[in-house]
mmCIF file of C-alpha atoms and ligand atoms in Angstrom:
data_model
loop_
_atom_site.group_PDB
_atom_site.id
_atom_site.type_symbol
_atom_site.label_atom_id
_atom_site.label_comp_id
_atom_site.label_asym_id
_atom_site.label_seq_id
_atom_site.Cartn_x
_atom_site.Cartn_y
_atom_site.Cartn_z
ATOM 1 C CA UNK K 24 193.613 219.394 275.549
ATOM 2 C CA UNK K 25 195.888 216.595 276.797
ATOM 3 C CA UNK K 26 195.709 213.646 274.234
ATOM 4 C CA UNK K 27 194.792 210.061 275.298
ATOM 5 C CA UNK K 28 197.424 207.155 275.677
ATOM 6 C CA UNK K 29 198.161 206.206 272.289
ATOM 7 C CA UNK K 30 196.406 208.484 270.481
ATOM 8 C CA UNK K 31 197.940 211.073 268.327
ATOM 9 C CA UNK K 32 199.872 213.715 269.436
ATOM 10 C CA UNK K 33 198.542 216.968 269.350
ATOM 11 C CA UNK K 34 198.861 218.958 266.657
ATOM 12 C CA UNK K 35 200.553 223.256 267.403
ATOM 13 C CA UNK K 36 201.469 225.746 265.270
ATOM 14 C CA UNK K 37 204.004 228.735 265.712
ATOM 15 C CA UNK K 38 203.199 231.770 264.401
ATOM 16 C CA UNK K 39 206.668 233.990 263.646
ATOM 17 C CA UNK K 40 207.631 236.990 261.934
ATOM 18 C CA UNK K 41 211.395 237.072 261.827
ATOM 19 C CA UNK K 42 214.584 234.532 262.901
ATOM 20 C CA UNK K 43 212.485 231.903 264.091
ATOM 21 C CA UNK K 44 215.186 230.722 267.008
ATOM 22 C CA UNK K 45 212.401 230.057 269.095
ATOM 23 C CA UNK K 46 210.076 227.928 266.539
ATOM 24 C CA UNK K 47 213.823 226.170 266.196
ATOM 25 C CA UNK K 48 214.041 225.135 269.680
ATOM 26 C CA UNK K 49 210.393 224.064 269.489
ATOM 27 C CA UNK K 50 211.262 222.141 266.884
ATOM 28 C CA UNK K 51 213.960 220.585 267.881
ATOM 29 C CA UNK K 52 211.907 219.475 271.107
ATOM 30 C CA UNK K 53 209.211 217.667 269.574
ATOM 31 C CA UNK K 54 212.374 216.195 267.930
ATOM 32 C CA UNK K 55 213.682 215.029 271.119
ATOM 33 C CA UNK K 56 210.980 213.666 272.471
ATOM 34 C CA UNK K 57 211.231 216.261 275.070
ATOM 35 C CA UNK K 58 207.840 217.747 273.784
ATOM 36 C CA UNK K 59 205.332 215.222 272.484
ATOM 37 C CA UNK K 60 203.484 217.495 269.764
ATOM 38 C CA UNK K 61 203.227 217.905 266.106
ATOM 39 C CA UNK K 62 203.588 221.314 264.515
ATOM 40 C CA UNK K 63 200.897 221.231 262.074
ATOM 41 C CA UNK K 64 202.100 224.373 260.618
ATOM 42 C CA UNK K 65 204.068 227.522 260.729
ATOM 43 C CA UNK K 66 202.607 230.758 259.460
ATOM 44 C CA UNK K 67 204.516 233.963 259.060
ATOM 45 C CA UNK K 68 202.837 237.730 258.677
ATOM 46 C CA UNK K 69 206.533 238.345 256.318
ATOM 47 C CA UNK K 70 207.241 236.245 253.150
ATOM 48 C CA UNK K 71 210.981 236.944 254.026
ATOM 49 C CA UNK K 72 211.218 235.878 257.501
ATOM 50 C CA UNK K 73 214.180 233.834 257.741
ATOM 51 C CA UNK K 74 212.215 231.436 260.711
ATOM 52 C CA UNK K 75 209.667 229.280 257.336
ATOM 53 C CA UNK K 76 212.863 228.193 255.744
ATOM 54 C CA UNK K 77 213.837 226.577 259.229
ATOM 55 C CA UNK K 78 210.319 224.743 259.495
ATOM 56 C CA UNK K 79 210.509 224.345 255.462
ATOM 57 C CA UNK K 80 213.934 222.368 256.382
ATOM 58 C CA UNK K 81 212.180 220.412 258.704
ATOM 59 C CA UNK K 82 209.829 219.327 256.985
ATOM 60 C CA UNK K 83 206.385 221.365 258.554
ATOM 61 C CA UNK K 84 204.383 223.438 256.083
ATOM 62 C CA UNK K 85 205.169 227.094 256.256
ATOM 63 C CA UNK K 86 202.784 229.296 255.106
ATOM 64 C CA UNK K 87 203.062 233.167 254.775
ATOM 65 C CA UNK K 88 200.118 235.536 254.739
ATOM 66 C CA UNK K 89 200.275 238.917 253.979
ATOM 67 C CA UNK K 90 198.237 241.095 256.368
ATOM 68 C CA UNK K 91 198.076 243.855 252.972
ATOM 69 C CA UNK K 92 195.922 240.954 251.235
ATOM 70 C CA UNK K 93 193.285 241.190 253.647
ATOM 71 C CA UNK K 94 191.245 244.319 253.663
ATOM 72 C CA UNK K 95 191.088 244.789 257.594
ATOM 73 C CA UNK K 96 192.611 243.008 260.849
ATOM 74 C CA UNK K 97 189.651 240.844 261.574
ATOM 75 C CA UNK K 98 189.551 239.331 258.229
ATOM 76 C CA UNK K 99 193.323 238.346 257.979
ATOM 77 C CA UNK K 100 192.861 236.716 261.614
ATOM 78 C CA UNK K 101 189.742 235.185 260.329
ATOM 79 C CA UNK K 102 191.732 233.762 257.137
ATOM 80 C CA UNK K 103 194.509 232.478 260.396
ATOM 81 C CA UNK K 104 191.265 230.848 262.319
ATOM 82 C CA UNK K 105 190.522 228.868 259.295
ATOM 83 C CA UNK K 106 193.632 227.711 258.639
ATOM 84 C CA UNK K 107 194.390 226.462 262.210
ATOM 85 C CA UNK K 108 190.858 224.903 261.970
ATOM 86 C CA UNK K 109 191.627 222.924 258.767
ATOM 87 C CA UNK K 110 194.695 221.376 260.295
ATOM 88 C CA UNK K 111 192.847 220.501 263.581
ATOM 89 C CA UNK K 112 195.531 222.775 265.955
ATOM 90 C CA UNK K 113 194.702 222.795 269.661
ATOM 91 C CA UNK K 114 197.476 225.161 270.862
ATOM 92 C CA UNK K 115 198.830 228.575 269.097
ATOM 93 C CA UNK K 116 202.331 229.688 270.123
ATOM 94 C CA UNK K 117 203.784 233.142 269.488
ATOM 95 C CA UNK K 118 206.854 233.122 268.399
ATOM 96 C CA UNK K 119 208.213 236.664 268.035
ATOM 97 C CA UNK K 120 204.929 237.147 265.890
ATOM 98 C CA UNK K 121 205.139 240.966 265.683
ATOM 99 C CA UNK K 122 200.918 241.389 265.380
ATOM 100 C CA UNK K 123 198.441 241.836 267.905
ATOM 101 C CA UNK K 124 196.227 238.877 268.293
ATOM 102 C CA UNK K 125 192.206 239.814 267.546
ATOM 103 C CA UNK K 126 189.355 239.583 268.529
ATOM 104 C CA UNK K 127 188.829 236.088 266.180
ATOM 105 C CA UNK K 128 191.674 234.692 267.349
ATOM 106 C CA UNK K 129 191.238 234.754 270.749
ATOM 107 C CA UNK K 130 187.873 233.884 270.882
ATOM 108 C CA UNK K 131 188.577 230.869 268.752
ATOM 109 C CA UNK K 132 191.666 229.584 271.053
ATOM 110 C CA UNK K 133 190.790 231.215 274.140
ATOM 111 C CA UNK K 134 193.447 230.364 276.867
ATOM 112 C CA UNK K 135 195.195 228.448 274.117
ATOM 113 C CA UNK K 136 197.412 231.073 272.636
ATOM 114 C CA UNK K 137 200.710 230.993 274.160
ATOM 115 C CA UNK K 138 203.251 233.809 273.743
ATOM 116 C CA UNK K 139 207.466 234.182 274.570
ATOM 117 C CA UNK K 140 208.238 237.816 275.842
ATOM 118 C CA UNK K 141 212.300 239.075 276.677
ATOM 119 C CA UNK K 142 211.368 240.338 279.867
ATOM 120 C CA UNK K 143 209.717 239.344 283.410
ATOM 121 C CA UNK K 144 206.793 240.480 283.035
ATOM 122 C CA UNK K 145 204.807 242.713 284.090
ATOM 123 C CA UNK K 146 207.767 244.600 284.147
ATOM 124 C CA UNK K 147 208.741 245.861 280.147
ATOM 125 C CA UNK K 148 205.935 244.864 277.876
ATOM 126 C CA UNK K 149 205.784 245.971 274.761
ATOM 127 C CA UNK K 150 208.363 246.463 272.148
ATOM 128 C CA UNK K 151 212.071 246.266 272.530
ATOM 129 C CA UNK K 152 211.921 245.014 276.355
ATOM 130 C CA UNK K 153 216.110 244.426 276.422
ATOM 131 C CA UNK K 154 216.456 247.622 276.209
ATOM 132 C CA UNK K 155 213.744 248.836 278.342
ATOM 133 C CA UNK K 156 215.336 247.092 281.346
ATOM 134 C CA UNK K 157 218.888 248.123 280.462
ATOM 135 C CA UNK K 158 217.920 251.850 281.174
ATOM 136 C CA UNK K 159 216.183 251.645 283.307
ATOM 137 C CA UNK K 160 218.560 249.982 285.300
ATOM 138 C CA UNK K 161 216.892 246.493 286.353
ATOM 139 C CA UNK K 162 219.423 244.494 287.744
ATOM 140 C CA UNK K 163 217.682 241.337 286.688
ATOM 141 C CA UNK K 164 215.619 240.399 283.844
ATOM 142 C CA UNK K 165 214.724 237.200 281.856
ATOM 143 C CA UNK K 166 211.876 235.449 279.674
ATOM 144 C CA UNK K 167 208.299 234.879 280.203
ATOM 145 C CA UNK K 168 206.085 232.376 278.638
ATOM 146 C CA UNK K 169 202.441 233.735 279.259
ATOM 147 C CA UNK K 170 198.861 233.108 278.010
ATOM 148 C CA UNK K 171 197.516 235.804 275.744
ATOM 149 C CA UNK K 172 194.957 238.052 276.125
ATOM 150 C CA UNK K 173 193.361 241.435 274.804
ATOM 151 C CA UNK K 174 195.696 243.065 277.106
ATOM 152 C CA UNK K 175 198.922 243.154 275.105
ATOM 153 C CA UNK K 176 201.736 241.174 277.173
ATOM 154 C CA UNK K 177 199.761 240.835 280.469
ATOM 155 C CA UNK K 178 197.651 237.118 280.695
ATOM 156 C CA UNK K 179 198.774 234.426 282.647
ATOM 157 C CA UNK K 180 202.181 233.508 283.465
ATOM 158 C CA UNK K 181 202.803 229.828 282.615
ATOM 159 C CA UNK K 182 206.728 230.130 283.413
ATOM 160 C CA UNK K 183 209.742 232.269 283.750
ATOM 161 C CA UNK K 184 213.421 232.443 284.225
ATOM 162 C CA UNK K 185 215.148 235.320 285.261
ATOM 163 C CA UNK K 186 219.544 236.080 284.349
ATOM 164 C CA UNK K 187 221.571 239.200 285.673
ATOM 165 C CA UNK K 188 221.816 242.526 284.201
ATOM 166 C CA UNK K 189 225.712 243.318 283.995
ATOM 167 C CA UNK K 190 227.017 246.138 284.015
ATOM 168 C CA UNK K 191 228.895 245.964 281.029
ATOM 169 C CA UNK K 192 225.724 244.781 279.023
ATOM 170 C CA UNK K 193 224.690 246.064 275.700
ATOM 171 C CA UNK K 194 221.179 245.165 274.274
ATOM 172 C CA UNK K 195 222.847 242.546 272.698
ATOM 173 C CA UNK K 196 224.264 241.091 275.452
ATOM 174 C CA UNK K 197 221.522 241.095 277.595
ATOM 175 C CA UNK K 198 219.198 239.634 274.539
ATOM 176 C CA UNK K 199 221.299 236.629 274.224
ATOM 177 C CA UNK K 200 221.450 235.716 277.514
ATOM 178 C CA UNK K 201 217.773 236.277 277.733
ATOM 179 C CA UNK K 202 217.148 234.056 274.467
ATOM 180 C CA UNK K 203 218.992 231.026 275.862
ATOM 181 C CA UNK K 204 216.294 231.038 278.430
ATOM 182 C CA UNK K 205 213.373 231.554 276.040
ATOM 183 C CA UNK K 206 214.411 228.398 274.152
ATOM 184 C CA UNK K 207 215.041 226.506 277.436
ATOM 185 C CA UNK K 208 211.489 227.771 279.196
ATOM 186 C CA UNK K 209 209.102 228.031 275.714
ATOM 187 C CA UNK K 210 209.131 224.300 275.003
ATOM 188 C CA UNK K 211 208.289 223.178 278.651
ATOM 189 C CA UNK K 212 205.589 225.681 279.221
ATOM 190 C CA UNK K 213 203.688 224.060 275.746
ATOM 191 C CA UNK K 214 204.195 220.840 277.092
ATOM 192 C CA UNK K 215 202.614 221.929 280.706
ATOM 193 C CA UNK K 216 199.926 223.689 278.821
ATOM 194 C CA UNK K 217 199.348 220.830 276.364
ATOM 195 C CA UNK K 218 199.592 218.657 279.497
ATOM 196 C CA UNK K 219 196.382 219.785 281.103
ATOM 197 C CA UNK K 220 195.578 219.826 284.843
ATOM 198 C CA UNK K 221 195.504 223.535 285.142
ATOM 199 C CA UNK K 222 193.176 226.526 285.533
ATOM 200 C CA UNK K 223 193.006 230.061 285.723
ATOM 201 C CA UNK K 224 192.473 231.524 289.050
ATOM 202 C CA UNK K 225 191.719 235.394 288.641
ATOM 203 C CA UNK K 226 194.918 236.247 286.291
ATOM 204 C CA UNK K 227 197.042 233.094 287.738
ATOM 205 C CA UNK K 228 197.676 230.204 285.763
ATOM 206 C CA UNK K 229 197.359 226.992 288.339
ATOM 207 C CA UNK K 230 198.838 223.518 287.767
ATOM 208 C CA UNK K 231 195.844 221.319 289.638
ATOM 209 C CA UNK K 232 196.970 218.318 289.122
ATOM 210 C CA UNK K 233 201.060 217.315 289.523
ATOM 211 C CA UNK K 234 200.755 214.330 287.959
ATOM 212 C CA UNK K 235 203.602 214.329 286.144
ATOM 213 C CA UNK K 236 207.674 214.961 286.977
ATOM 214 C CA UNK K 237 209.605 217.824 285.848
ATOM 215 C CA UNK K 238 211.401 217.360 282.964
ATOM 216 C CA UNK K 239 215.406 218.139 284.362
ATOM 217 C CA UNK K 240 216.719 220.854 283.358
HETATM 218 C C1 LIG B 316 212.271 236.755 271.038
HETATM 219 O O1 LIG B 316 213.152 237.506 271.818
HETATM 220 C C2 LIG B 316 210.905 236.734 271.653
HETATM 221 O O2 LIG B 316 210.938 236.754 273.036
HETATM 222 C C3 LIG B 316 210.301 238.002 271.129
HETATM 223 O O3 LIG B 316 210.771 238.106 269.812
HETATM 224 C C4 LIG B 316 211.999 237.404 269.685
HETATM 225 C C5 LIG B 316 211.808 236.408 268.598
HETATM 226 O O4 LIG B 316 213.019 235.741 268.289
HETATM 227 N N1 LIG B 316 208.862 237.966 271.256
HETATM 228 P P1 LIG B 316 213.001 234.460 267.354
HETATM 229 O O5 LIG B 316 212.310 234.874 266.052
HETATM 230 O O6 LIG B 316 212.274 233.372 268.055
HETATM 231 O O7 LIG B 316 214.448 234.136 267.130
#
C-alpha cells in the first residue's frame, strides 16, 4: 500500500452518510500536507447528506447511491466495489457511513477499510455510543479509529484518544469533545495505515517497522 518516492499519491475515498465533519478534516489534511493522499471520491448512501456538498466544494467527485436502487445488499456493495475499482482506491474510510459493510466489500479491501467510532472501543459499539457511556456512567470515553470487519465495530484498533466524562455532560457535550478527537486521530491513523509497515497479530494491529516520526500533535 505505501506509494514509491515520487510516485503518485494514493488515491482514498470516504464513504459518509450525514455532516461529513470527519471527511472535512480529512480533507483538509491532504490539504495540509499533513496526509499525503488523494480522495478519489466521496460516496454517500443519502442524496441529502450535507458531508458531498463539502467534498463538491472541494473539488472531489461526490457521488450518491441509493441503497433502494439496488435490489439487495450485495448488489449495491457490488455497484460500491466497482466504483472504487474504476478510480484505482487502495484505502476505504468510514466516515459516519451509517451501513454495514458486506460481504463484497470486505473481501475486495480486506484490512483496508478503515472506520471512526465515538467511543473506546470495545466498550459502546453500535449506535449512539455518547450516550451509551453517559449512562452508564463511564468516566472516560473518546474515539477509535479501527479496521473493519464482519464483526460490527470490533477489528483492529489502529488508534485512540480518550477525554473525561463530566458530570455535567449532556450527549452533546460529551459528542463534541469526542469529535475534536476523531478529526485529530482519523487523519493520522490513514496516514499510518497508508504508510505500511504493519500487520495483524491475532486481532492487534502492529506497526513493524518505525520508520517514520510522529507527526506532533
Ligand atoms: C462521528 O461521530 C463518527 O464517529 C460516527 O458518526 C459521526 C459522523 O460525523 N461514526 P461526521 O459525519 O463525520 O460529522
Amino acid at each position: 500500500m505505501p506509494s514509491e518516492k515520487g510516485s503518485r499519491p494514493p488515491s482514498i475515498a470516504v464513504l459518509i452518510s450525514g455532516r461529513g465533519s470527519n471527511l472535512q478534516s480529512i480533507i483538509d489534511a491532504t490539504r495540509s500536507g499533513q496526509l499525503n493522499a488523494t480522495i478519489a471520491v466521496v460516496i454517500s448512501n443519502r442524496s441529502e447528506a450535507p458531508g458531498l456538498a463539502r467534498a463538491r466544494a472541494a473539488g472531489i467527485e461526490a457521488i450518491s447511491l441509493n441503497p433502494r436502487d439496488y435490489a439487495n445488499r450485495d448488489l449495491y456493495d457490488r455497484a460500491i466495489v466497482e466504483l472504487l475499482h474504476a478510480r484505482h482506491v487502495s484505502l476505504i474510510c468510514l466516515a459516519g457511513f451509517m451501513r454495514l459493510v458486506g460481504s463484497p466489500l470486505l473481501e475486495a479491501f480486506g484490512n483496508r477499510i478503515l472506520n471512526i467510532h465515538p467511543s473506546l472501543l470495545p466498550a459502546f459499539p453500535g449506535l449512539d455510543a455518547q450516550r451509551q457511556a453517559l449512562e452508564h456512567g463511564a468516566r472516560i470515553s473518546g474515539a477509535t479509529v479501527h479496521l473493519v470487519t464482519s464483526d460490527l465495530d470490533g477489528g483492529p484498533i489502529v488508534l485512540q484518544s480518550a477525554v473525561p466524562v463530566l458530570d455535567d455532560d449532556t450527549v452533546d457535550t460529551l459528542s463534541a469533545r469526542i469529535l475534536i478527537e476523531e478529526h485529530r486521530i482519523y487523519p493520522e491513523a490513514i496516514r499510518i495505515v497508508l504508510a505500511g509497515g504493519w500487520s495483524i497479530e491475532g486481532r492487534r494491529f502492529v506497526r513493524s517497522t518505525l520508520v517514520e516520526k510522529p507527526t506532533a500533535r
